mmCIF file of C-alpha atoms and ligand atoms in Angstrom:
data_model
loop_
_atom_site.group_PDB
_atom_site.id
_atom_site.type_symbol
_atom_site.label_atom_id
_atom_site.label_comp_id
_atom_site.label_asym_id
_atom_site.label_seq_id
_atom_site.Cartn_x
_atom_site.Cartn_y
_atom_site.Cartn_z
ATOM 1 C CA UNK A 13 -0.265 -0.339 0.036
ATOM 2 C CA UNK A 14 0.940 4.558 -0.940
ATOM 3 C CA UNK A 15 -0.281 6.763 1.134
ATOM 4 C CA UNK A 16 0.224 10.539 0.062
ATOM 5 C CA UNK A 17 -1.501 13.228 1.417
ATOM 6 C CA UNK A 18 -2.207 16.859 1.030
ATOM 7 C CA UNK A 19 -3.598 20.205 2.986
ATOM 8 C CA UNK A 20 -6.208 21.685 2.196
ATOM 9 C CA UNK A 21 -7.884 24.738 4.005
ATOM 10 C CA UNK A 22 -12.208 24.228 3.453
ATOM 11 C CA UNK A 23 -14.141 27.317 3.518
ATOM 12 C CA UNK A 24 -17.279 27.860 5.096
ATOM 13 C CA UNK A 25 -20.420 29.295 3.920
ATOM 14 C CA UNK A 26 -20.292 33.207 4.871
ATOM 15 C CA UNK A 27 -24.173 32.930 5.173
ATOM 16 C CA UNK A 28 -23.366 29.933 7.734
ATOM 17 C CA UNK A 29 -20.258 31.986 9.804
ATOM 18 C CA UNK A 30 -22.147 31.578 13.861
ATOM 19 C CA UNK A 31 -21.994 35.089 14.770
ATOM 20 C CA UNK A 32 -19.848 38.421 13.335
ATOM 21 C CA UNK A 33 -16.251 37.228 13.893
ATOM 22 C CA UNK A 34 -16.019 33.742 13.572
ATOM 23 C CA UNK A 35 -13.449 31.324 11.534
ATOM 24 C CA UNK A 36 -15.242 30.940 8.457
ATOM 25 C CA UNK A 37 -12.212 28.226 7.349
ATOM 26 C CA UNK A 38 -10.851 25.142 9.440
ATOM 27 C CA UNK A 39 -7.639 24.109 7.831
ATOM 28 C CA UNK A 40 -7.555 19.993 6.820
ATOM 29 C CA UNK A 41 -5.244 17.419 5.475
ATOM 30 C CA UNK A 42 -6.792 14.218 2.453
ATOM 31 C CA UNK A 43 -5.496 11.770 2.884
ATOM 32 C CA UNK A 44 -5.205 8.219 -0.401
ATOM 33 C CA UNK A 45 -4.703 5.906 0.342
ATOM 34 C CA UNK A 46 -3.165 3.276 -3.272
ATOM 35 C CA UNK A 47 -3.145 -0.389 -3.464
ATOM 36 C CA UNK A 48 -3.378 -2.212 -6.412
ATOM 37 C CA UNK A 49 -4.956 0.614 -8.137
ATOM 38 C CA UNK A 50 -7.513 1.220 -6.155
ATOM 39 C CA UNK A 51 -8.076 4.522 -4.188
ATOM 40 C CA UNK A 52 -8.969 5.072 -0.792
ATOM 41 C CA UNK A 53 -9.578 8.282 0.459
ATOM 42 C CA UNK A 54 -9.918 9.852 3.890
ATOM 43 C CA UNK A 55 -10.056 13.055 5.814
ATOM 44 C CA UNK A 56 -8.454 15.631 8.854
ATOM 45 C CA UNK A 57 -10.477 18.876 9.448
ATOM 46 C CA UNK A 58 -9.421 20.615 12.512
ATOM 47 C CA UNK A 59 -11.365 22.591 14.511
ATOM 48 C CA UNK A 60 -8.694 24.723 16.821
ATOM 49 C CA UNK A 61 -10.500 23.113 19.611
ATOM 50 C CA UNK A 62 -8.465 19.893 18.787
ATOM 51 C CA UNK A 63 -4.934 20.434 19.175
ATOM 52 C CA UNK A 64 -3.533 18.601 15.858
ATOM 53 C CA UNK A 65 -2.685 20.621 13.425
ATOM 54 C CA UNK A 66 -1.793 20.194 9.139
ATOM 55 C CA UNK A 67 1.340 19.664 11.133
ATOM 56 C CA UNK A 68 1.567 16.941 13.343
ATOM 57 C CA UNK A 69 -0.756 15.605 10.857
ATOM 58 C CA UNK A 70 1.816 15.789 8.874
ATOM 59 C CA UNK A 71 4.199 14.490 11.215
ATOM 60 C CA UNK A 72 1.894 11.401 11.722
ATOM 61 C CA UNK A 73 1.380 10.425 8.443
ATOM 62 C CA UNK A 74 5.194 10.348 7.636
ATOM 63 C CA UNK A 75 5.365 8.192 10.457
ATOM 64 C CA UNK A 76 3.319 5.696 9.303
ATOM 65 C CA UNK A 77 5.068 3.242 7.239
ATOM 66 C CA UNK A 78 1.941 1.279 5.270
ATOM 67 C CA UNK A 79 4.307 1.002 2.736
ATOM 68 C CA UNK A 80 4.781 -2.788 4.217
ATOM 69 C CA UNK A 81 0.798 -3.786 4.654
ATOM 70 C CA UNK A 82 -0.974 -5.259 1.911
ATOM 71 C CA UNK A 83 -4.749 -6.501 2.117
ATOM 72 C CA UNK A 84 -3.862 -9.961 2.681
ATOM 73 C CA UNK A 85 -3.892 -9.017 6.528
ATOM 74 C CA UNK A 86 -7.284 -7.792 8.642
ATOM 75 C CA UNK A 87 -8.396 -3.914 8.545
ATOM 76 C CA UNK A 88 -7.727 -4.449 12.658
ATOM 77 C CA UNK A 89 -4.944 -5.316 12.766
ATOM 78 C CA UNK A 90 -3.770 -2.335 10.702
ATOM 79 C CA UNK A 91 -5.721 -0.197 12.933
ATOM 80 C CA UNK A 92 -3.599 -1.838 16.106
ATOM 81 C CA UNK A 93 -0.293 -0.323 14.506
ATOM 82 C CA UNK A 94 -1.769 2.766 13.617
ATOM 83 C CA UNK A 95 -3.605 3.462 16.636
ATOM 84 C CA UNK A 96 0.117 2.283 18.635
ATOM 85 C CA UNK A 97 2.198 4.572 16.590
ATOM 86 C CA UNK A 98 1.546 7.626 19.711
ATOM 87 C CA UNK A 99 -1.589 8.302 21.925
ATOM 88 C CA UNK A 100 -3.282 11.452 20.917
ATOM 89 C CA UNK A 101 -3.801 11.920 16.875
ATOM 90 C CA UNK A 102 -7.354 11.206 16.624
ATOM 91 C CA UNK A 103 -8.124 13.197 13.297
ATOM 92 C CA UNK A 104 -5.427 11.923 11.432
ATOM 93 C CA UNK A 105 -5.655 8.523 13.136
ATOM 94 C CA UNK A 106 -9.198 8.941 11.503
ATOM 95 C CA UNK A 107 -8.015 10.061 8.432
ATOM 96 C CA UNK A 108 -6.134 6.891 7.685
ATOM 97 C CA UNK A 109 -9.285 5.002 9.705
ATOM 98 C CA UNK A 110 -11.972 6.328 7.006
ATOM 99 C CA UNK A 111 -9.210 5.815 3.799
ATOM 100 C CA UNK A 112 -8.526 1.593 4.903
ATOM 101 C CA UNK A 113 -12.367 0.926 5.311
ATOM 102 C CA UNK A 114 -12.534 2.876 1.708
ATOM 103 C CA UNK A 115 -10.252 0.765 -0.185
ATOM 104 C CA UNK A 116 -11.160 -2.110 2.288
ATOM 105 C CA UNK A 117 -14.834 -1.825 0.641
ATOM 106 C CA UNK A 118 -13.779 -1.012 -2.902
ATOM 107 C CA UNK A 119 -10.890 -4.101 -2.729
ATOM 108 C CA UNK A 120 -14.294 -5.974 -1.287
ATOM 109 C CA UNK A 121 -16.594 -4.570 -4.045
ATOM 110 C CA UNK A 122 -20.033 -3.764 -1.352
ATOM 111 C CA UNK A 123 -20.742 -0.293 0.270
ATOM 112 C CA UNK A 124 -19.058 -0.214 4.090
ATOM 113 C CA UNK A 125 -21.778 0.218 5.486
ATOM 114 C CA UNK A 126 -22.522 -3.290 4.067
ATOM 115 C CA UNK A 127 -18.945 -4.642 5.131
ATOM 116 C CA UNK A 128 -19.340 -3.495 8.666
ATOM 117 C CA UNK A 129 -23.197 -5.501 8.718
ATOM 118 C CA UNK A 130 -25.092 -2.329 9.452
ATOM 119 C CA UNK A 131 -29.058 -2.542 8.257
ATOM 120 C CA UNK A 132 -29.012 0.628 6.054
ATOM 121 C CA UNK A 133 -32.255 3.151 7.505
ATOM 122 C CA UNK A 134 -33.558 4.565 4.003
ATOM 123 C CA UNK A 135 -34.920 6.831 7.410
ATOM 124 C CA UNK A 136 -31.285 9.385 8.748
ATOM 125 C CA UNK A 137 -33.122 13.209 9.317
ATOM 126 C CA UNK A 138 -30.042 14.726 9.960
ATOM 127 C CA UNK A 139 -29.890 18.187 11.274
ATOM 128 C CA UNK A 140 -29.295 21.496 9.593
ATOM 129 C CA UNK A 141 -27.451 24.128 10.958
ATOM 130 C CA UNK A 142 -28.216 27.352 10.966
ATOM 131 C CA UNK A 143 -26.518 30.163 11.735
ATOM 132 C CA UNK A 144 -27.775 33.134 14.026
ATOM 133 C CA UNK A 145 -27.580 36.450 12.380
ATOM 134 C CA UNK A 146 -30.562 39.790 11.783
ATOM 135 C CA UNK A 147 -34.187 38.697 10.811
ATOM 136 C CA UNK A 148 -34.231 39.901 7.538
ATOM 137 C CA UNK A 149 -31.334 36.805 6.589
ATOM 138 C CA UNK A 150 -32.631 34.239 9.197
ATOM 139 C CA UNK A 151 -36.126 34.095 7.592
ATOM 140 C CA UNK A 152 -34.136 33.165 4.128
ATOM 141 C CA UNK A 153 -31.723 30.801 6.604
ATOM 142 C CA UNK A 154 -34.934 28.795 7.172
ATOM 143 C CA UNK A 155 -36.751 28.736 4.286
ATOM 144 C CA UNK A 156 -33.999 27.421 2.128
ATOM 145 C CA UNK A 157 -33.461 24.500 5.394
ATOM 146 C CA UNK A 158 -37.725 23.971 5.725
ATOM 147 C CA UNK A 159 -36.768 20.267 4.601
ATOM 148 C CA UNK A 160 -34.827 19.600 7.762
ATOM 149 C CA UNK A 161 -36.637 18.002 10.186
ATOM 150 C CA UNK A 162 -34.573 19.017 12.975
ATOM 151 C CA UNK A 163 -33.011 22.953 12.488
ATOM 152 C CA UNK A 164 -30.213 22.924 15.019
ATOM 153 C CA UNK A 165 -29.586 26.203 16.563
ATOM 154 C CA UNK A 166 -26.244 27.279 18.773
ATOM 155 C CA UNK A 167 -26.538 29.474 21.945
ATOM 156 C CA UNK A 168 -24.474 30.475 25.293
ATOM 157 C CA UNK A 169 -25.007 34.367 23.936
ATOM 158 C CA UNK A 170 -26.797 36.959 26.757
ATOM 159 C CA UNK A 171 -29.407 36.817 23.763
ATOM 160 C CA UNK A 172 -30.592 32.506 23.940
ATOM 161 C CA UNK A 173 -34.016 33.889 24.657
ATOM 162 C CA UNK A 174 -34.808 35.974 22.220
ATOM 163 C CA UNK A 175 -32.806 34.354 18.931
ATOM 164 C CA UNK A 176 -35.062 30.920 20.776
ATOM 165 C CA UNK A 177 -38.757 32.975 20.986
ATOM 166 C CA UNK A 178 -37.687 34.236 17.080
ATOM 167 C CA UNK A 179 -37.521 31.226 15.408
ATOM 168 C CA UNK A 180 -39.717 29.582 16.679
ATOM 169 C CA UNK A 181 -42.074 32.452 15.387
ATOM 170 C CA UNK A 182 -40.100 31.279 12.041
ATOM 171 C CA UNK A 183 -40.404 27.481 11.696
ATOM 172 C CA UNK A 184 -42.747 24.595 13.719
ATOM 173 C CA UNK A 185 -39.621 22.595 12.958
ATOM 174 C CA UNK A 186 -38.102 20.423 15.166
ATOM 175 C CA UNK A 187 -34.625 21.705 17.690
ATOM 176 C CA UNK A 188 -32.037 20.477 18.628
ATOM 177 C CA UNK A 189 -29.848 23.423 20.624
ATOM 178 C CA UNK A 190 -25.793 23.088 21.262
ATOM 179 C CA UNK A 191 -24.310 24.726 24.368
ATOM 180 C CA UNK A 192 -20.972 24.852 23.312
ATOM 181 C CA UNK A 193 -20.111 25.041 27.045
ATOM 182 C CA UNK A 194 -21.616 28.112 27.141
ATOM 183 C CA UNK A 195 -23.066 28.257 30.272
ATOM 184 C CA UNK A 196 -21.465 28.303 33.564
ATOM 185 C CA UNK A 197 -24.057 27.532 36.699
ATOM 186 C CA UNK A 198 -26.574 24.520 36.287
ATOM 187 C CA UNK A 199 -29.096 26.874 38.239
ATOM 188 C CA UNK A 200 -28.959 28.941 34.944
ATOM 189 C CA UNK A 201 -28.362 26.419 33.323
ATOM 190 C CA UNK A 202 -31.560 23.261 34.385
ATOM 191 C CA UNK A 203 -33.705 26.983 33.652
ATOM 192 C CA UNK A 204 -32.748 27.420 30.525
ATOM 193 C CA UNK A 205 -33.917 23.867 29.985
ATOM 194 C CA UNK A 206 -37.270 24.695 31.324
ATOM 195 C CA UNK A 207 -38.036 26.871 29.114
ATOM 196 C CA UNK A 208 -36.115 25.742 26.256
ATOM 197 C CA UNK A 209 -38.336 23.142 26.289
ATOM 198 C CA UNK A 210 -41.128 24.610 25.765
ATOM 199 C CA UNK A 211 -40.015 25.726 23.261
ATOM 200 C CA UNK A 212 -40.173 23.055 20.323
ATOM 201 C CA UNK A 213 -36.348 22.041 21.089
ATOM 202 C CA UNK A 214 -35.171 18.171 21.001
ATOM 203 C CA UNK A 215 -31.699 17.998 23.277
ATOM 204 C CA UNK A 216 -29.650 20.038 24.413
ATOM 205 C CA UNK A 217 -25.730 19.435 23.460
ATOM 206 C CA UNK A 218 -22.725 20.450 25.991
ATOM 207 C CA UNK A 219 -24.601 22.969 28.410
ATOM 208 C CA UNK A 220 -21.379 23.666 30.938
ATOM 209 C CA UNK A 221 -17.599 23.551 30.514
ATOM 210 C CA UNK A 222 -16.599 20.102 29.881
ATOM 211 C CA UNK A 223 -14.505 20.196 33.757
ATOM 212 C CA UNK A 224 -18.016 20.702 36.529
ATOM 213 C CA UNK A 225 -18.611 16.703 35.485
ATOM 214 C CA UNK A 226 -20.505 17.041 38.285
ATOM 215 C CA UNK A 227 -22.369 19.803 37.983
ATOM 216 C CA UNK A 228 -23.513 17.863 35.356
ATOM 217 C CA UNK A 229 -24.879 14.826 36.790
ATOM 218 C CA UNK A 230 -27.062 17.277 39.084
ATOM 219 C CA UNK A 231 -28.503 18.849 35.982
ATOM 220 C CA UNK A 232 -28.629 15.753 34.356
ATOM 221 C CA UNK A 233 -30.252 14.564 37.115
ATOM 222 C CA UNK A 234 -32.764 17.280 36.773
ATOM 223 C CA UNK A 235 -33.137 18.100 33.124
ATOM 224 C CA UNK A 236 -36.707 17.478 31.047
ATOM 225 C CA UNK A 237 -34.905 17.537 27.630
ATOM 226 C CA UNK A 238 -31.825 14.642 26.960
ATOM 227 C CA UNK A 239 -28.462 15.975 27.056
ATOM 228 C CA UNK A 240 -25.723 15.179 24.981
ATOM 229 C CA UNK A 241 -21.891 14.908 25.368
ATOM 230 C CA UNK A 242 -19.103 17.213 23.017
ATOM 231 C CA UNK A 243 -16.272 18.872 24.243
ATOM 232 C CA UNK A 244 -16.597 16.737 27.541
ATOM 233 C CA UNK A 245 -16.645 13.018 25.474
ATOM 234 C CA UNK A 246 -13.696 12.499 22.555
ATOM 235 C CA UNK A 247 -13.243 8.987 22.330
ATOM 236 C CA UNK A 248 -14.125 5.391 23.789
ATOM 237 C CA UNK A 249 -12.488 5.628 26.849
ATOM 238 C CA UNK A 250 -14.213 8.887 28.080
ATOM 239 C CA UNK A 251 -17.207 7.416 27.868
ATOM 240 C CA UNK A 252 -17.607 5.520 31.544
ATOM 241 C CA UNK A 253 -16.193 8.805 33.229
ATOM 242 C CA UNK A 254 -19.078 11.021 31.845
ATOM 243 C CA UNK A 255 -21.936 7.554 32.086
ATOM 244 C CA UNK A 256 -24.221 9.321 34.826
ATOM 245 C CA UNK A 257 -23.373 13.390 33.643
ATOM 246 C CA UNK A 258 -24.656 13.447 30.425
ATOM 247 C CA UNK A 259 -28.530 11.295 28.714
ATOM 248 C CA UNK A 260 -26.287 10.395 24.949
ATOM 249 C CA UNK A 261 -22.744 11.299 23.676
ATOM 250 C CA UNK A 262 -22.149 13.432 19.934
ATOM 251 C CA UNK A 263 -19.574 10.897 18.313
ATOM 252 C CA UNK A 264 -17.621 12.114 15.799
ATOM 253 C CA UNK A 265 -14.934 10.519 13.875
ATOM 254 C CA UNK A 266 -12.322 13.489 13.987
ATOM 255 C CA UNK A 267 -11.991 13.528 17.607
ATOM 256 C CA UNK A 268 -12.217 9.293 18.401
ATOM 257 C CA UNK A 269 -10.023 8.146 15.330
ATOM 258 C CA UNK A 270 -11.854 7.599 12.971
ATOM 259 C CA UNK A 271 -14.893 4.330 11.814
ATOM 260 C CA UNK A 272 -13.663 1.840 14.091
ATOM 261 C CA UNK A 273 -13.699 3.863 17.132
ATOM 262 C CA UNK A 274 -17.120 5.456 16.984
ATOM 263 C CA UNK A 275 -18.516 2.090 15.874
ATOM 264 C CA UNK A 276 -16.755 1.023 18.972
ATOM 265 C CA UNK A 277 -18.027 4.231 20.490
ATOM 266 C CA UNK A 278 -21.769 3.130 19.799
ATOM 267 C CA UNK A 279 -21.656 -0.184 20.843
ATOM 268 C CA UNK A 280 -20.670 0.846 24.393
ATOM 269 C CA UNK A 281 -23.679 3.444 25.001
ATOM 270 C CA UNK A 282 -26.426 0.764 23.370
ATOM 271 C CA UNK A 283 -24.721 -1.660 26.296
ATOM 272 C CA UNK A 284 -24.787 1.752 28.924
ATOM 273 C CA UNK A 285 -28.898 1.781 27.157
ATOM 274 C CA UNK A 286 -26.880 5.509 26.605
ATOM 275 C CA UNK A 287 -28.320 7.641 23.641
ATOM 276 C CA UNK A 288 -25.938 7.392 20.051
ATOM 277 C CA UNK A 289 -25.410 10.751 18.260
ATOM 278 C CA UNK A 290 -23.085 11.053 14.867
ATOM 279 C CA UNK A 291 -21.829 14.562 14.455
ATOM 280 C CA UNK A 292 -19.364 16.597 11.826
ATOM 281 C CA UNK A 293 -16.627 18.970 12.119
ATOM 282 C CA UNK A 294 -16.828 21.323 9.117
ATOM 283 C CA UNK A 295 -15.629 18.470 6.431
ATOM 284 C CA UNK A 296 -16.289 18.087 3.329
ATOM 285 C CA UNK A 297 -18.594 15.079 1.634
ATOM 286 C CA UNK A 298 -14.920 12.317 2.069
ATOM 287 C CA UNK A 299 -14.923 12.520 5.857
ATOM 288 C CA UNK A 300 -19.615 13.253 6.245
ATOM 289 C CA UNK A 301 -19.720 10.037 4.223
ATOM 290 C CA UNK A 302 -17.585 8.403 5.899
ATOM 291 C CA UNK A 303 -19.938 9.347 8.894
ATOM 292 C CA UNK A 304 -22.955 8.419 7.016
ATOM 293 C CA UNK A 305 -22.470 4.997 7.115
ATOM 294 C CA UNK A 306 -22.817 4.929 11.197
ATOM 295 C CA UNK A 307 -25.899 6.319 10.997
ATOM 296 C CA UNK A 308 -28.282 4.150 10.677
ATOM 297 C CA UNK A 309 -26.917 3.350 14.031
ATOM 298 C CA UNK A 310 -27.290 6.023 15.922
ATOM 299 C CA UNK A 311 -31.114 8.354 17.697
ATOM 300 C CA UNK A 312 -30.487 11.413 15.604
ATOM 301 C CA UNK A 313 -27.976 12.590 13.629
ATOM 302 C CA UNK A 314 -25.887 16.239 12.428
ATOM 303 C CA UNK A 315 -23.918 15.742 9.326
ATOM 304 C CA UNK A 316 -24.234 18.622 7.932
ATOM 305 C CA UNK A 317 -20.755 19.794 7.224
ATOM 306 C CA UNK A 318 -20.699 19.510 3.829
ATOM 307 C CA UNK A 319 -23.339 21.277 3.557
ATOM 308 C CA UNK A 320 -22.029 24.420 4.617
ATOM 309 C CA UNK A 321 -18.996 24.569 3.435
ATOM 310 C CA UNK A 322 -18.749 26.270 -0.403
ATOM 311 C CA UNK A 323 -15.097 24.018 -2.208
ATOM 312 C CA UNK A 324 -15.913 20.597 -1.339
ATOM 313 C CA UNK A 325 -13.709 18.034 -3.366
ATOM 314 C CA UNK A 326 -15.994 15.240 -3.054
ATOM 315 C CA UNK A 327 -19.456 14.111 -4.206
ATOM 316 C CA UNK A 328 -20.720 10.749 -1.574
ATOM 317 C CA UNK A 329 -24.042 11.399 0.595
ATOM 318 C CA UNK A 330 -26.872 13.639 0.195
ATOM 319 C CA UNK A 331 -29.190 14.959 2.056
ATOM 320 C CA UNK A 332 -32.801 15.350 0.321
ATOM 321 C CA UNK A 333 -36.128 16.461 2.414
ATOM 322 C CA UNK A 334 -33.341 16.691 4.767
ATOM 323 C CA UNK A 335 -32.931 12.419 5.136
ATOM 324 C CA UNK A 336 -29.127 10.994 4.294
ATOM 325 C CA UNK A 337 -29.034 8.792 1.205
ATOM 326 C CA UNK A 338 -26.214 6.852 1.706
ATOM 327 C CA UNK A 339 -23.732 5.811 -1.638
ATOM 328 C CA UNK A 340 -24.350 2.448 -2.410
ATOM 329 C CA UNK A 341 -20.950 2.013 -4.462
ATOM 330 C CA UNK A 342 -18.499 0.643 -2.709
ATOM 331 C CA UNK A 343 -15.945 1.192 -0.271
ATOM 332 C CA UNK A 344 -17.930 5.198 1.690
ATOM 333 C CA UNK A 345 -19.031 5.478 -1.325
ATOM 334 C CA UNK A 346 -17.552 8.927 -2.289
ATOM 335 C CA UNK A 347 -16.011 10.661 -5.677
ATOM 336 C CA UNK A 348 -13.532 12.561 -5.797
ATOM 337 C CA UNK A 349 -14.248 16.026 -8.009
ATOM 338 C CA UNK A 350 -11.488 18.171 -8.145
ATOM 339 C CA UNK A 351 -8.248 18.646 -6.930
HETATM 340 MG MG1 MG B 416 -21.316 20.453 19.824
#
């Protein structure tokens, strides 16, 4: 096998920037692994809180001696050696994991969900992120997103109630709320969640700072809505620690190290009777499509990442009337459309 990689900058559509001054680009590294003329595609996308950057990814990939492997060995043993290269570097590992899953699906000529023995659901609805802005552009954005069953709204500012009331006045769509650790006090958070429960909100993601685990347990015991951990959980090993503090976890390939680890997290969450959300960073259709193959196993899905960017270099999973259309072609099912 051969591995190539190149840096890429993902550009977020301006209208989806969450607030004035927020970042509109996300660095990424794209990975390609070949064997016998077949190419598997992978991606590492790097939001600032992951602590990885294009240089650390490049260093990790240079350390990885993939040419010693051939797909005559099990995928698992290759991924074990990728995992054992370092303690962290989860986005770098995710890029390799996605490319290898794409490659193995193509070699075996089956779509990834089939390779993973997942029965595909035709009813996987993704949420769609709406950036808060002035009323006129908010109305326009919501009109464009009218086919989605769920809208995702970022909260955590002093305008939270006003923003939600404004959205409720425009649409009856159900809402996922992501606080991004923005409420500091658990009593304030509980009052807000009771209020949100009357405002078409389905779930609340990461209401408190991730370090406030005891406070999150208190909140989780009293909350009328499911609370979903995002920043508080990166990998499989974190799940035990937070199992009483949240109703479920937002699993993202870039946080956990890829498809194999995400699947392990799903199994662990089921065992603990916790809810499963499959989410994403700002990503191209490469990583989004890879994650879509796990989406049939989730309670909630937030895979709108590729819809929010304007320089996607892949086609793959599509969204029609708010439903994910998971590709049937071999591997993850993406096609590279630009360099
Ligand atoms: Mg989040």
